[in-house]
Short mmCIF file of C-alpha atoms in Angstrom, two decimals:
data_model
loop_
_atom_site.label_atom_id
_atom_site.label_comp_id
_atom_site.label_asym_id
_atom_site.label_seq_id
_atom_site.Cartn_x
_atom_site.Cartn_y
_atom_site.Cartn_z
CA UNK H 30 -5.97 -23.07 -26.06
CA UNK H 31 -2.91 -20.73 -25.88
CA UNK H 32 0.62 -23.17 -26.01
CA UNK H 33 4.14 -21.99 -25.36
CA UNK H 34 6.74 -23.30 -27.26
CA UNK H 35 10.01 -22.89 -25.49
CA UNK H 36 13.11 -21.92 -27.70
CA UNK H 37 16.42 -22.86 -26.68
CA UNK H 38 19.94 -22.48 -28.34
CA UNK H 39 20.32 -25.31 -30.54
CA UNK H 40 16.39 -26.44 -30.56
CA UNK H 41 15.64 -27.62 -34.08
CA UNK H 42 12.07 -28.93 -33.55
CA UNK H 43 10.20 -25.76 -32.32
CA UNK H 44 9.32 -25.02 -35.99
CA UNK H 45 7.38 -27.98 -36.50
CA UNK H 46 6.00 -28.28 -32.94
CA UNK H 47 4.61 -24.99 -33.85
CA UNK H 48 3.33 -26.27 -36.72
CA UNK H 49 1.50 -29.39 -35.07
CA UNK H 50 -0.16 -27.05 -32.24
CA UNK H 51 -1.10 -24.77 -35.28
CA UNK H 52 -2.41 -26.67 -38.02
CA UNK H 53 -2.99 -30.35 -36.49
CA UNK H 54 -4.56 -29.31 -32.88
CA UNK H 55 -5.91 -26.22 -33.96
CA UNK H 56 -4.27 -24.41 -30.87
CA UNK H 57 -2.74 -20.63 -30.48
CA UNK H 58 1.08 -21.53 -29.76
CA UNK H 59 3.34 -18.65 -29.19
CA UNK H 60 7.39 -18.93 -29.14
CA UNK H 61 9.12 -18.56 -25.75
CA UNK H 62 12.58 -17.77 -25.73
CA UNK H 63 14.81 -19.60 -22.99
CA UNK H 64 15.96 -16.27 -21.32
CA UNK H 65 12.39 -14.51 -21.25
CA UNK H 66 9.61 -14.74 -18.63
CA UNK H 67 6.92 -16.99 -19.91
CA UNK H 68 3.37 -15.23 -21.22
CA UNK H 69 0.85 -15.39 -17.97
CA UNK H 70 -2.07 -16.32 -20.56
CA UNK H 71 -0.79 -19.87 -21.46
CA UNK H 72 -2.60 -22.98 -20.94
CA UNK H 73 0.05 -25.34 -21.65
CA UNK H 74 3.94 -25.66 -22.18
CA UNK H 75 5.89 -27.58 -24.67
CA UNK H 76 9.59 -28.13 -24.68
CA UNK H 77 10.10 -29.31 -28.22
CA UNK H 78 13.39 -31.82 -29.09
CA UNK H 79 16.44 -30.51 -30.94
CA UNK H 80 19.69 -30.79 -29.28
CA UNK H 81 19.33 -27.47 -26.81
CA UNK H 82 22.82 -26.05 -26.19
CA UNK H 83 24.26 -28.62 -28.36
CA UNK H 84 23.92 -31.27 -25.48
CA UNK H 85 27.03 -30.11 -24.23
CA UNK H 86 27.86 -31.79 -21.05
CA UNK H 87 24.42 -33.76 -21.06
CA UNK H 88 21.32 -33.95 -22.93
CA UNK H 89 19.42 -31.07 -21.69
CA UNK H 90 21.40 -30.18 -18.66
CA UNK H 91 22.31 -26.54 -19.49
CA UNK H 92 18.63 -26.00 -20.81
CA UNK H 93 17.38 -27.42 -17.49
CA UNK H 94 19.02 -24.40 -15.74
CA UNK H 95 17.93 -21.37 -18.15
CA UNK H 96 15.85 -18.61 -16.67
CA UNK H 97 12.65 -19.76 -18.45
CA UNK H 98 12.61 -23.23 -16.29
CA UNK H 99 11.78 -21.39 -13.13
CA UNK H 100 8.60 -20.35 -15.14
CA UNK H 101 7.72 -23.71 -16.07
CA UNK H 102 8.17 -25.27 -12.84
CA UNK H 103 5.82 -22.45 -11.56
CA UNK H 104 3.07 -23.15 -14.00
CA UNK H 105 3.48 -26.97 -13.38
CA UNK H 106 2.96 -26.32 -9.56
CA UNK H 107 -0.29 -24.73 -10.84
CA UNK H 108 -1.21 -28.00 -12.65
CA UNK H 109 -0.77 -26.45 -16.33
CA UNK H 110 -0.06 -29.16 -18.72
CA UNK H 111 3.70 -29.22 -19.65
CA UNK H 112 4.58 -31.70 -22.89
CA UNK H 113 8.43 -32.50 -23.21
CA UNK H 114 9.16 -34.17 -26.54
CA UNK H 115 12.72 -35.76 -27.11
CA UNK H 116 15.50 -33.16 -25.61
CA UNK H 117 12.35 -31.46 -23.91
CA UNK H 118 11.76 -34.50 -22.25
CA UNK H 119 15.44 -34.61 -21.24
CA UNK H 120 15.36 -31.03 -19.86
CA UNK H 121 12.22 -32.04 -17.82
CA UNK H 122 14.39 -34.95 -16.13
CA UNK H 123 17.13 -32.85 -15.87
CA UNK H 124 15.11 -29.90 -14.10
CA UNK H 125 13.64 -32.30 -11.57
CA UNK H 126 10.42 -32.14 -12.96
CA UNK H 127 9.94 -35.62 -13.94
CA UNK H 128 11.93 -38.14 -11.49
CA UNK H 129 14.20 -40.52 -13.03
CA UNK H 130 17.26 -40.34 -15.34
CA UNK H 131 18.49 -40.34 -18.94
CA UNK H 132 21.20 -42.94 -19.40
CA UNK H 133 22.86 -43.91 -22.64
CA UNK H 134 21.06 -46.42 -24.88
CA UNK H 135 22.00 -50.14 -23.91
CA UNK H 136 23.47 -50.21 -27.01
CA UNK H 137 25.96 -47.20 -26.55
CA UNK H 138 25.23 -45.87 -29.83
CA UNK H 139 23.14 -42.95 -31.06
CA UNK H 140 19.80 -44.54 -32.40
CA UNK H 141 18.27 -42.94 -35.69
CA UNK H 142 15.07 -45.22 -36.84
CA UNK H 143 11.33 -45.63 -36.98
CA UNK H 144 9.65 -47.21 -33.91
CA UNK H 145 6.04 -47.28 -32.79
CA UNK H 146 4.51 -46.09 -29.57
CA UNK H 147 1.23 -46.92 -27.75
CA UNK H 148 -0.93 -44.52 -26.36
CA UNK H 149 -1.30 -45.33 -22.73
CA UNK H 150 -3.38 -42.11 -21.47
CA UNK H 151 -5.57 -40.17 -24.20
CA UNK H 152 -6.74 -37.74 -21.74
CA UNK H 153 -4.42 -34.79 -21.99
CA UNK H 154 -4.44 -32.07 -24.15
CA UNK H 155 -1.97 -33.41 -26.31
CA UNK H 156 -2.96 -37.18 -27.08
CA UNK H 157 -7.01 -36.51 -26.76
CA UNK H 158 -7.47 -36.84 -30.35
CA UNK H 159 -5.61 -40.47 -30.24
CA UNK H 160 -7.59 -43.94 -29.16
CA UNK H 161 -6.47 -45.66 -26.16
CA UNK H 162 -3.81 -48.05 -27.20
CA UNK H 163 -3.52 -46.71 -30.46
CA UNK H 164 0.08 -47.68 -32.36
CA UNK H 165 1.53 -44.52 -33.51
CA UNK H 166 4.61 -44.75 -35.74
CA UNK H 167 7.39 -42.35 -34.72
CA UNK H 168 11.06 -41.23 -35.75
CA UNK H 169 13.23 -41.58 -32.50
CA UNK H 170 17.02 -40.31 -33.00
CA UNK H 171 18.93 -40.11 -29.51
CA UNK H 172 21.80 -41.14 -27.79
CA UNK H 173 20.98 -40.67 -24.39
CA UNK H 174 17.52 -41.84 -24.78
CA UNK H 175 17.30 -45.05 -21.97
CA UNK H 176 15.10 -43.41 -19.49
CA UNK H 177 15.70 -45.27 -15.98
CA UNK H 178 13.48 -44.92 -12.79
CA UNK H 179 13.62 -47.10 -9.50
CA UNK H 180 10.52 -49.73 -9.58
CA UNK H 181 8.66 -48.03 -6.40
CA UNK H 182 8.57 -44.63 -8.57
CA UNK H 183 7.67 -46.45 -11.96
CA UNK H 184 4.47 -47.77 -9.73
CA UNK H 185 3.80 -44.24 -8.75
CA UNK H 186 3.81 -42.97 -12.55
CA UNK H 187 1.57 -45.52 -13.34
CA UNK H 188 -1.06 -44.94 -10.40
CA UNK H 189 -1.18 -41.23 -11.33
CA UNK H 190 -1.54 -42.38 -14.97
CA UNK H 191 1.37 -40.25 -15.97
CA UNK H 192 2.72 -42.58 -18.44
CA UNK H 193 1.28 -41.39 -21.62
CA UNK H 194 2.95 -43.27 -24.34
CA UNK H 195 5.32 -46.79 -24.30
CA UNK H 196 7.67 -47.81 -26.90
CA UNK H 197 5.70 -51.18 -28.33
CA UNK H 198 9.36 -52.78 -28.09
CA UNK H 199 12.49 -52.64 -26.54
CA UNK H 200 13.99 -49.61 -28.34
CA UNK H 201 16.90 -48.45 -25.98
CA UNK H 202 16.76 -50.71 -22.95
CA UNK H 203 14.13 -47.79 -20.77
CA UNK H 204 11.99 -48.86 -17.57
CA UNK H 205 9.05 -50.62 -18.61
CA UNK H 206 9.88 -49.15 -22.11
#
């Protein structure tokens, strides 16, 4: 599987993502610079974490207007899988590819700690090595990590099986965790 790993100025998790895709999932990743077109041969795209553009203005908002995002939107329309991790998720929301908004954490503090995720959907190329309901320990580090959508949108995401992971506990006040 050929996977594009999008790199923005300020990103700092693209190398980690490249390693995981290559050495753990045995995929064929390639770096894709934010102001260049996406290669034609991609089977998936990942937007990794890491404070793109220093999170100036708002987390992910500047990156959401980078030239490559137009290509990401086009492949999303074709049904090609896209994964956004941490800042990458924020970019997907800011670009309109995902519904909702990201708000300041309930505590109004930057959070840097370990928590657990529960696998809600293991039918994606990025989650098919996990068991359904498996608990995964992960580090989180964010100040704007509280995902919010209205109840109707949340029900639609659940109906379409688009919620892939949930926090095990209340972490930052996100909708339905």
